[in-house]
């Protein structure tokens, strides 16, 4: 599997299925994310954060039935970050706060994964467009807004892949220690990719305003 | 049918000292293309891709008119884009969603209102191209050939009448080139394809050679390709005295 593929595992790419989590409306999943993943940050009660973390693990494994590799893997950098957060608060004499931050962060991550792993991109776009419809009287285009958010999400693996690719190129030229040198080629690559995606969207007519015309014609087989 | 009526394109360019000059990308392009499959060949920078981009309005000519099935892409770009699908050289730029099925569903959003119908249709389209097994795989994990076939399925999803393919086999291995060439043969749409792949060009109904922004040859594939090959061999000769 490519580096990008592994990056996508961490982000939580849609896993087709028919579990209760897959069948649940997107709105209910967002509500679950808010209650289990966001509320602990607001309440800041250590045992509640731990409880939410346990609930998020149970939802991931039993309700969404995600493979453990996809549901629970967080990678070494996040383990290190969690360890540093916990150590920092223990040293300051308030271990409870450390537990709140670490457990809440993990619960939020796992619940986000449940949302993205059990909801197709198309369903997510529908949900985002549905939410953005309230801004329509102000001139907003819900479909464009949904497309922009989805594209932003879909581009993250590409961006991380671009950094890895430039690092490899630099390593091949013996420049692996000059990490600051990566910035400009990565930026150039990202801008180039954005232009290409812009062209692709334009070529596919995805940025065009909907309205009467060929876009509204019926497909012959649908 | 695609038509170019005295089409030209000049662009402003500034050198490193800021001195302005006008560069001609295309000039005097006058073509009527009723054939079902047409290839455009020529060296790098000849203007092949620009010619294609004009058909669905990605680039507007500075003189003349382009018509795609009677539609002027400058006046009605939305309609032009809906009837002329575009396949890019590198499908990684074209596939904007993370899985093939999601990308085709995106193409179908403005045409099929119900999500379940979109999903069903997307799976059908992938199955028609023999891609059912990779429907839910990450596009980053697909081979170049699989990506290009998904890009083709994604373009076909909106049922265009014209397919514009910009060097579609450049990044493909021999097997995938052959697969794409066969796919082109089975399509009902008119295909206008720019390419360096002379085997692909030879399989078309008509070949147009473009050099320096002008049409230098046009006609039956075998003869045009042979003359083009001869010209390129002469140009590559390091010792022209012995020509």
Coordinates of C-alpha atoms in Angstrom, one line a residue:
Chain A
X1 CA 0.0 0.0 0.0
X2 CA 1.2 3.5 -0.8
X3 CA 2.1 6.1 1.7
X4 CA -1.1 7.9 0.8
X5 CA -3.1 4.8 1.5
X6 CA -1.8 4.7 5.0
X7 CA -2.6 8.4 5.5
X8 CA -6.1 7.7 4.4
X9 CA -6.4 4.9 7.0
X10 CA -5.7 7.5 9.7
X11 CA -8.2 10.0 8.3
X12 CA -11.0 7.4 8.0
X13 CA -12.0 6.6 4.4
X14 CA -15.5 5.3 3.8
X15 CA -15.8 1.5 4.4
X16 CA -18.8 0.1 2.6
X17 CA -21.2 -1.9 4.8
X18 CA -24.7 -2.3 6.2
X19 CA -24.1 -2.0 10.0
X20 CA -26.4 0.1 12.2
X21 CA -23.9 3.0 11.9
X22 CA -24.0 2.8 8.1
X23 CA -27.8 2.8 8.1
X24 CA -28.1 5.7 10.7
X25 CA -29.0 9.1 9.3
X26 CA -26.0 11.5 8.9
X27 CA -27.6 13.9 11.3
X28 CA -27.8 11.3 14.1
X29 CA -24.1 10.5 13.5
X30 CA -23.2 14.2 13.8
X31 CA -25.2 14.4 17.1
X32 CA -23.3 11.3 18.4
X33 CA -20.1 13.1 17.5
X34 CA -21.1 16.2 19.4
X35 CA -22.3 14.3 22.5
X36 CA -19.4 11.8 22.7
X37 CA -16.6 13.7 21.0
X38 CA -17.1 17.3 21.8
X39 CA -19.1 17.5 25.0
X40 CA -16.2 16.1 27.1
X41 CA -14.1 19.2 26.1
X42 CA -16.8 21.4 27.3
X43 CA -17.6 19.7 30.7
X44 CA -13.9 18.9 31.5
X45 CA -14.8 16.1 34.0
X46 CA -12.1 13.5 33.9
X47 CA -14.3 10.4 34.5
X48 CA -16.8 11.7 31.9
X49 CA -14.0 12.0 29.3
X50 CA -12.9 8.4 30.1
X51 CA -16.5 7.2 29.8
X52 CA -16.9 8.9 26.4
X53 CA -13.6 7.4 25.2
X54 CA -14.9 3.9 26.2
X55 CA -18.2 4.6 24.5
X56 CA -16.5 5.8 21.3
X57 CA -14.4 2.6 21.2
X58 CA -17.6 0.5 21.7
X59 CA -19.4 2.4 19.0
X60 CA -16.5 2.0 16.6
X61 CA -16.2 -1.8 17.2
X62 CA -19.7 -2.9 17.9
X63 CA -22.1 -0.4 16.2
X64 CA -19.9 0.6 13.2
X65 CA -18.1 -2.8 13.2
X66 CA -15.0 -1.3 11.9
X67 CA -11.9 -3.4 11.8
X68 CA -9.7 -2.6 14.8
X69 CA -6.8 -1.5 12.5
X70 CA -9.0 1.2 11.0
X71 CA -11.0 2.1 14.1
X72 CA -8.3 2.4 16.8
X73 CA -5.0 3.0 15.1
X74 CA -3.6 6.5 15.9
X75 CA 0.0 6.3 14.9
X76 CA 3.2 7.0 16.9
X77 CA 3.1 10.9 16.6
X78 CA -0.3 11.0 18.3
X79 CA 0.8 8.6 21.0
X80 CA 3.8 10.8 21.7
X81 CA 1.6 13.9 21.8
X82 CA -0.8 12.2 24.2
X83 CA 2.1 11.2 26.4
X84 CA 3.5 14.7 26.4
X85 CA 0.1 16.3 27.3
X86 CA -0.4 13.8 30.1
X87 CA 3.2 14.2 31.4
X88 CA 2.9 18.0 31.3
X89 CA -0.3 18.0 33.5
X90 CA 1.1 15.4 35.9
X91 CA 4.2 17.5 36.4
X92 CA 1.9 20.6 37.0
X93 CA 0.1 18.5 39.6
X94 CA -3.3 18.2 37.8
X95 CA -3.4 14.8 36.3
X96 CA -7.2 15.0 35.9
X97 CA -6.8 17.8 33.3
X98 CA -4.3 15.7 31.4
X99 CA -6.8 12.8 31.4
X100 CA -9.6 15.1 30.2
X101 CA -7.6 16.4 27.2
X102 CA -6.1 13.0 26.1
X103 CA -9.4 11.0 26.6
X104 CA -11.5 13.7 25.0
X105 CA -9.1 14.0 22.0
X106 CA -9.2 10.3 21.4
X107 CA -13.0 10.1 21.8
X108 CA -13.4 12.9 19.3
X109 CA -11.0 11.2 16.8
X110 CA -12.7 7.9 17.1
X111 CA -16.2 9.4 16.7
X112 CA -15.0 11.4 13.7
X113 CA -13.8 8.1 12.2
X114 CA -17.1 6.4 12.8
X115 CA -18.7 9.3 10.9
X116 CA -16.4 9.3 7.9
X117 CA -15.9 5.5 7.7
X118 CA -19.7 4.8 7.7
X119 CA -20.9 7.7 5.6
X120 CA -20.2 7.8 1.8
X121 CA -18.8 11.0 0.3
X122 CA -22.1 11.5 -1.5
X123 CA -24.2 11.2 1.7
X124 CA -21.8 13.6 3.4
X125 CA -22.2 16.1 0.5
X126 CA -26.0 15.8 0.8
X127 CA -25.8 16.5 4.5
X128 CA -23.4 19.5 4.1
X129 CA -25.5 20.9 1.3
X130 CA -28.6 20.4 3.4
X131 CA -27.0 22.4 6.2
X132 CA -25.8 25.1 3.9
X133 CA -29.3 25.6 2.5
X134 CA -30.1 27.9 5.4
X135 CA -27.6 30.4 3.9
X136 CA -29.3 30.3 0.5
X137 CA -31.2 33.5 1.1
X138 CA -27.8 35.2 1.5
X139 CA -26.7 34.1 -1.9
X140 CA -24.7 31.0 -0.9
X141 CA -24.7 28.0 -3.2
X142 CA -25.2 24.9 -1.0
X143 CA -23.9 22.5 -3.7
X144 CA -20.7 24.6 -4.2
X145 CA -20.2 24.8 -0.4
X146 CA -20.6 21.0 -0.1
X147 CA -18.2 20.4 -3.0
X148 CA -15.6 22.8 -1.5
X149 CA -15.8 21.0 1.9
X150 CA -15.6 17.5 0.4
X151 CA -12.7 18.5 -1.9
X152 CA -10.9 20.0 1.1
X153 CA -11.3 16.6 2.9
X154 CA -10.3 14.6 -0.2
X155 CA -7.2 16.7 -0.7
X156 CA -5.7 16.1 2.7
X157 CA -4.2 12.7 1.6
X158 CA -2.7 14.3 -1.5
X159 CA -1.1 17.1 0.6
X160 CA 0.4 14.7 3.0
X161 CA 1.5 12.5 0.1
X162 CA 3.2 15.6 -1.5
X163 CA 5.2 16.2 1.6
X164 CA 6.3 12.6 1.8
X165 CA 7.2 12.6 -1.9
X166 CA 9.3 15.7 -1.6
X167 CA 11.0 14.3 1.5
X168 CA 11.9 11.2 -0.5
X169 CA 13.2 13.3 -3.4
X170 CA 15.3 15.3 -1.0
X171 CA 16.6 12.2 0.6
X172 CA 17.6 10.8 -2.8
X173 CA 19.7 14.0 -3.3
X174 CA 21.3 13.8 0.2
X175 CA 19.3 16.8 1.5
X176 CA 17.2 15.0 4.2
X177 CA 18.5 17.2 7.0
X178 CA 17.5 20.5 5.4
X179 CA 13.8 20.3 6.2
X180 CA 13.2 24.0 5.5
X181 CA 14.1 23.3 1.9
X182 CA 11.0 21.2 1.5
X183 CA 8.6 24.1 2.0
X184 CA 8.9 25.8 -1.4
X185 CA 8.7 22.6 -3.5
X186 CA 5.7 21.4 -1.4
X187 CA 4.0 24.7 -1.8
X188 CA 4.6 24.8 -5.6
X189 CA 3.3 21.2 -5.9
X190 CA 0.2 22.1 -3.9
X191 CA -0.6 25.2 -6.0
X192 CA 0.0 23.1 -9.2
X193 CA -2.3 20.4 -7.9
X194 CA -5.0 23.1 -7.0
X195 CA -4.8 24.5 -10.5
X196 CA -5.1 21.1 -12.1
X197 CA -8.1 20.2 -9.9
X198 CA -9.6 23.6 -10.8
X199 CA -9.3 22.7 -14.5
X200 CA -10.7 19.2 -13.9
X201 CA -13.7 20.7 -12.1
X202 CA -14.3 23.2 -14.8
X203 CA -14.0 20.6 -17.5
X204 CA -16.5 18.4 -15.7
X205 CA -18.8 21.4 -15.3
X206 CA -18.9 20.9 -11.5
X207 CA -18.4 24.5 -10.6
X208 CA -21.2 25.6 -13.0
X209 CA -24.4 27.0 -11.5
X210 CA -27.3 24.5 -11.8
X211 CA -30.3 25.7 -13.8
X212 CA -32.3 24.9 -16.8
X213 CA -30.3 23.4 -19.5
X214 CA -28.5 20.2 -20.3
X215 CA -27.6 19.6 -16.7
X216 CA -31.2 19.0 -15.9
X217 CA -31.8 16.5 -18.7
X218 CA -32.6 13.0 -17.7
X219 CA -30.1 10.2 -18.2
X220 CA -31.3 7.5 -20.6
X221 CA -30.9 4.7 -18.1
X222 CA -31.8 6.4 -14.8
Chain B
X1 CA -19.6 17.4 -35.2
X2 CA -16.7 19.6 -34.2
X3 CA -15.9 22.7 -36.2
X4 CA -13.0 25.2 -36.1
X5 CA -13.6 28.3 -38.2
X6 CA -10.4 30.3 -38.7
X7 CA -9.5 29.8 -35.0
X8 CA -6.5 31.5 -33.6
X9 CA -5.0 32.1 -30.1
X10 CA -2.4 34.6 -29.1
X11 CA -1.3 35.2 -25.6
X12 CA 0.7 38.0 -23.9
X13 CA 4.0 37.0 -22.5
X14 CA 6.6 38.9 -20.5
X15 CA 10.2 37.9 -20.3
X16 CA 12.4 38.1 -17.2
X17 CA 13.2 41.8 -18.0
X18 CA 9.5 42.5 -18.2
X19 CA 9.5 43.0 -22.0
X20 CA 6.2 42.2 -23.5
X21 CA 5.6 40.1 -26.6
X22 CA 2.7 38.3 -28.2
X23 CA 3.0 34.6 -28.7
X24 CA 0.8 32.8 -31.2
X25 CA -0.3 29.4 -29.8
X26 CA -2.7 28.6 -32.7
X27 CA -3.4 30.3 -36.0
X28 CA -5.7 29.8 -39.0
X29 CA -7.2 26.5 -37.7
X30 CA -10.0 25.7 -40.1
X31 CA -11.4 22.2 -39.6
X32 CA -14.7 20.3 -40.0
X33 CA -14.6 17.0 -38.2
X34 CA -17.6 14.8 -39.0
X35 CA -15.6 11.6 -38.3
X36 CA -16.3 9.6 -35.2
X37 CA -12.7 9.3 -34.1
X38 CA -10.0 11.9 -34.8
X39 CA -6.5 12.1 -33.5
X40 CA -4.3 15.2 -33.3
X41 CA -0.6 14.5 -33.4
X42 CA 2.4 16.8 -33.2
X43 CA 5.5 17.6 -31.2
X44 CA 5.4 19.0 -27.6
X45 CA 4.2 22.6 -27.5
X46 CA 2.5 22.4 -30.9
X47 CA -0.9 23.4 -29.6
X48 CA -2.6 20.0 -29.5
X49 CA -4.0 20.3 -26.0
X50 CA -5.1 23.9 -26.5
X51 CA -7.0 22.8 -29.6
X52 CA -8.9 20.3 -27.4
X53 CA -9.4 22.7 -24.6
X54 CA -11.2 25.1 -26.9
X55 CA -13.9 22.5 -27.6
X56 CA -15.2 22.5 -24.1
X57 CA -14.5 26.1 -23.3
X58 CA -11.4 25.6 -21.0
X59 CA -9.6 28.0 -23.4
X60 CA -11.3 30.7 -25.5
X61 CA -9.9 31.5 -28.9
X62 CA -8.8 35.1 -29.6
X63 CA -10.1 34.9 -33.1
X64 CA -12.6 32.7 -35.0
X65 CA -15.2 30.4 -33.6
X66 CA -15.3 26.8 -32.3
X67 CA -18.5 24.8 -32.5
X68 CA -19.2 21.5 -30.7
X69 CA -22.4 20.0 -32.1
X70 CA -23.4 23.5 -33.0
X71 CA -22.7 25.0 -29.5
X72 CA -20.1 27.8 -29.2
X73 CA -18.2 27.1 -25.9
X74 CA -17.5 30.8 -25.5
X75 CA -21.2 31.8 -25.6
X76 CA -22.5 28.7 -23.7
X77 CA -19.7 27.1 -21.7
X78 CA -22.1 25.2 -19.4
X79 CA -23.8 23.4 -22.3
X80 CA -20.5 22.9 -24.1
X81 CA -19.0 21.2 -21.0
X82 CA -22.0 19.0 -20.5
X83 CA -21.8 17.7 -24.0
X84 CA -18.0 17.4 -24.3
X85 CA -16.3 15.3 -21.6
X86 CA -12.6 15.8 -21.1
X87 CA -10.0 13.2 -20.2
X88 CA -6.8 14.5 -18.8
X89 CA -3.3 13.1 -19.3
X90 CA -2.9 12.5 -15.6
X91 CA -6.1 11.1 -14.1
X92 CA -4.9 11.9 -10.6
X93 CA -5.9 15.5 -11.3
X94 CA -9.2 14.5 -12.7
X95 CA -10.4 12.1 -10.0
X96 CA -11.2 14.5 -7.2
X97 CA -13.0 12.1 -4.8
X98 CA -11.3 9.3 -2.8
X99 CA -12.9 6.3 -4.4
X100 CA -14.1 5.5 -8.0
X101 CA -17.7 5.1 -7.0
X102 CA -17.7 8.5 -5.1
X103 CA -16.1 10.2 -8.0
X104 CA -18.8 9.0 -10.4
X105 CA -21.5 9.8 -7.9
X106 CA -20.1 13.4 -7.9
X107 CA -20.4 13.5 -11.7
X108 CA -24.0 12.4 -11.4
X109 CA -25.1 14.8 -8.7
X110 CA -26.6 17.4 -11.0
X111 CA -28.3 14.7 -13.1
X112 CA -29.7 12.1 -10.7
X113 CA -31.5 13.5 -7.7
X114 CA -31.9 10.5 -5.5
X115 CA -28.8 9.3 -3.7
X116 CA -29.7 5.6 -4.0
X117 CA -30.2 6.0 -7.7
X118 CA -26.8 7.8 -8.1
X119 CA -25.1 5.0 -6.2
X120 CA -26.8 2.3 -8.3
X121 CA -26.0 4.1 -11.6
X122 CA -22.3 4.7 -10.5
X123 CA -21.9 1.0 -9.8
X124 CA -23.5 0.1 -13.1
X125 CA -21.1 2.4 -15.0
X126 CA -18.1 0.9 -13.2
X127 CA -19.3 -2.6 -14.0
X128 CA -19.8 -1.7 -17.7
X129 CA -16.1 -0.9 -17.9
X130 CA -15.1 -4.0 -15.9
X131 CA -14.2 -1.9 -12.8
X132 CA -16.8 -3.2 -10.3
X133 CA -14.0 -4.8 -8.1
X134 CA -12.3 -1.5 -7.5
X135 CA -15.4 0.6 -6.9
X136 CA -14.7 1.2 -3.2
X137 CA -10.9 1.2 -3.4
X138 CA -8.9 4.4 -2.7
X139 CA -8.0 6.1 -6.0
X140 CA -4.5 6.5 -4.7
X141 CA -4.1 2.7 -4.6
X142 CA -5.2 2.2 -8.2
X143 CA -2.8 1.6 -11.1
X144 CA -2.4 4.2 -13.8
X145 CA -4.5 2.2 -16.2
X146 CA -7.3 1.7 -13.6
X147 CA -7.3 5.4 -12.8
X148 CA -7.6 6.3 -16.5
X149 CA -10.5 3.8 -17.0
X150 CA -12.2 5.3 -13.9
X151 CA -11.7 8.8 -15.4
X152 CA -13.3 7.6 -18.6
X153 CA -16.2 6.1 -16.7
X154 CA -16.6 9.3 -14.8
X155 CA -16.7 11.3 -18.0
X156 CA -19.2 8.9 -19.6
X157 CA -21.5 9.1 -16.6
X158 CA -22.9 12.4 -17.8
X159 CA -23.5 11.0 -21.3
X160 CA -21.5 13.5 -23.4
X161 CA -21.8 13.4 -27.1
X162 CA -18.1 14.2 -27.5
X163 CA -15.0 12.9 -25.7
X164 CA -11.9 15.0 -25.6
X165 CA -8.9 13.0 -24.6
X166 CA -5.6 14.9 -23.9
X167 CA -2.7 12.4 -24.4
X168 CA -4.7 9.7 -22.5
X169 CA -2.1 7.0 -23.0
X170 CA 1.1 8.9 -22.1
X171 CA 1.3 7.5 -18.5
X172 CA 0.0 4.0 -19.3
X173 CA 1.9 0.8 -19.9
X174 CA 1.3 -1.2 -23.1
X175 CA -1.5 -3.4 -21.7
X176 CA -3.4 -0.4 -20.4
X177 CA -2.9 1.5 -23.6
X178 CA -4.4 -1.4 -25.5
X179 CA -7.3 -1.5 -23.0
X180 CA -8.0 2.2 -23.5
X181 CA -7.7 2.0 -27.3
X182 CA -10.3 -0.8 -27.3
X183 CA -12.5 1.2 -25.0
X184 CA -12.4 4.1 -27.5
X185 CA -13.4 1.7 -30.3
X186 CA -16.5 0.7 -28.5
X187 CA -17.8 4.2 -27.6
X188 CA -20.6 5.8 -29.6
X189 CA -19.4 9.3 -28.8
X190 CA -17.2 11.3 -31.2
X191 CA -13.6 11.2 -29.9
X192 CA -11.1 14.0 -30.4
X193 CA -7.8 12.8 -29.0
X194 CA -4.4 14.5 -28.9
X195 CA -1.6 11.9 -28.6
X196 CA 2.1 11.0 -29.1
X197 CA 1.0 7.4 -29.3
X198 CA 1.1 6.7 -33.0
X199 CA -0.5 3.3 -32.6
X200 CA -3.5 4.9 -31.0
X201 CA -3.5 7.6 -33.8
X202 CA -3.4 4.8 -36.4
X203 CA -6.5 3.3 -35.0
X204 CA -8.5 6.5 -35.6
X205 CA -10.6 7.5 -38.6
X206 CA -8.7 10.7 -39.3
X207 CA -5.4 12.2 -38.2
X208 CA -4.4 15.8 -38.0
X209 CA -0.8 16.9 -37.6
X210 CA -0.2 20.2 -35.8
X211 CA 3.2 22.0 -35.7
X212 CA 3.9 25.5 -34.4
X213 CA 0.2 26.2 -33.9
X214 CA -0.7 25.4 -37.5
X215 CA -2.2 22.4 -39.2
X216 CA 0.5 20.9 -41.4
X217 CA -1.1 17.7 -42.5
X218 CA -4.6 16.1 -42.4
X219 CA -6.1 13.0 -43.7
X220 CA -6.0 9.2 -43.7
X221 CA -4.1 7.9 -40.6
X222 CA -1.5 5.8 -42.3
X223 CA -0.2 8.4 -44.7
X224 CA -0.3 11.3 -42.2
X225 CA 1.5 9.3 -39.6
X226 CA 4.2 8.2 -42.0
X227 CA 4.8 11.8 -43.2
X228 CA 4.9 13.0 -39.6
X229 CA 7.4 10.3 -38.6
X230 CA 9.6 11.2 -41.6
X231 CA 9.5 14.9 -40.6
X232 CA 10.4 14.2 -37.0
X233 CA 13.2 11.8 -38.0
X234 CA 14.7 14.6 -40.3
X235 CA 14.4 17.1 -37.5
X236 CA 16.1 14.8 -35.0
X237 CA 19.0 14.2 -37.4
X238 CA 22.2 15.6 -35.8
X239 CA 23.9 15.9 -39.1
X240 CA 21.5 17.4 -41.6
X241 CA 24.2 17.7 -44.3
X242 CA 23.8 13.9 -45.0
X243 CA 20.0 14.2 -45.5

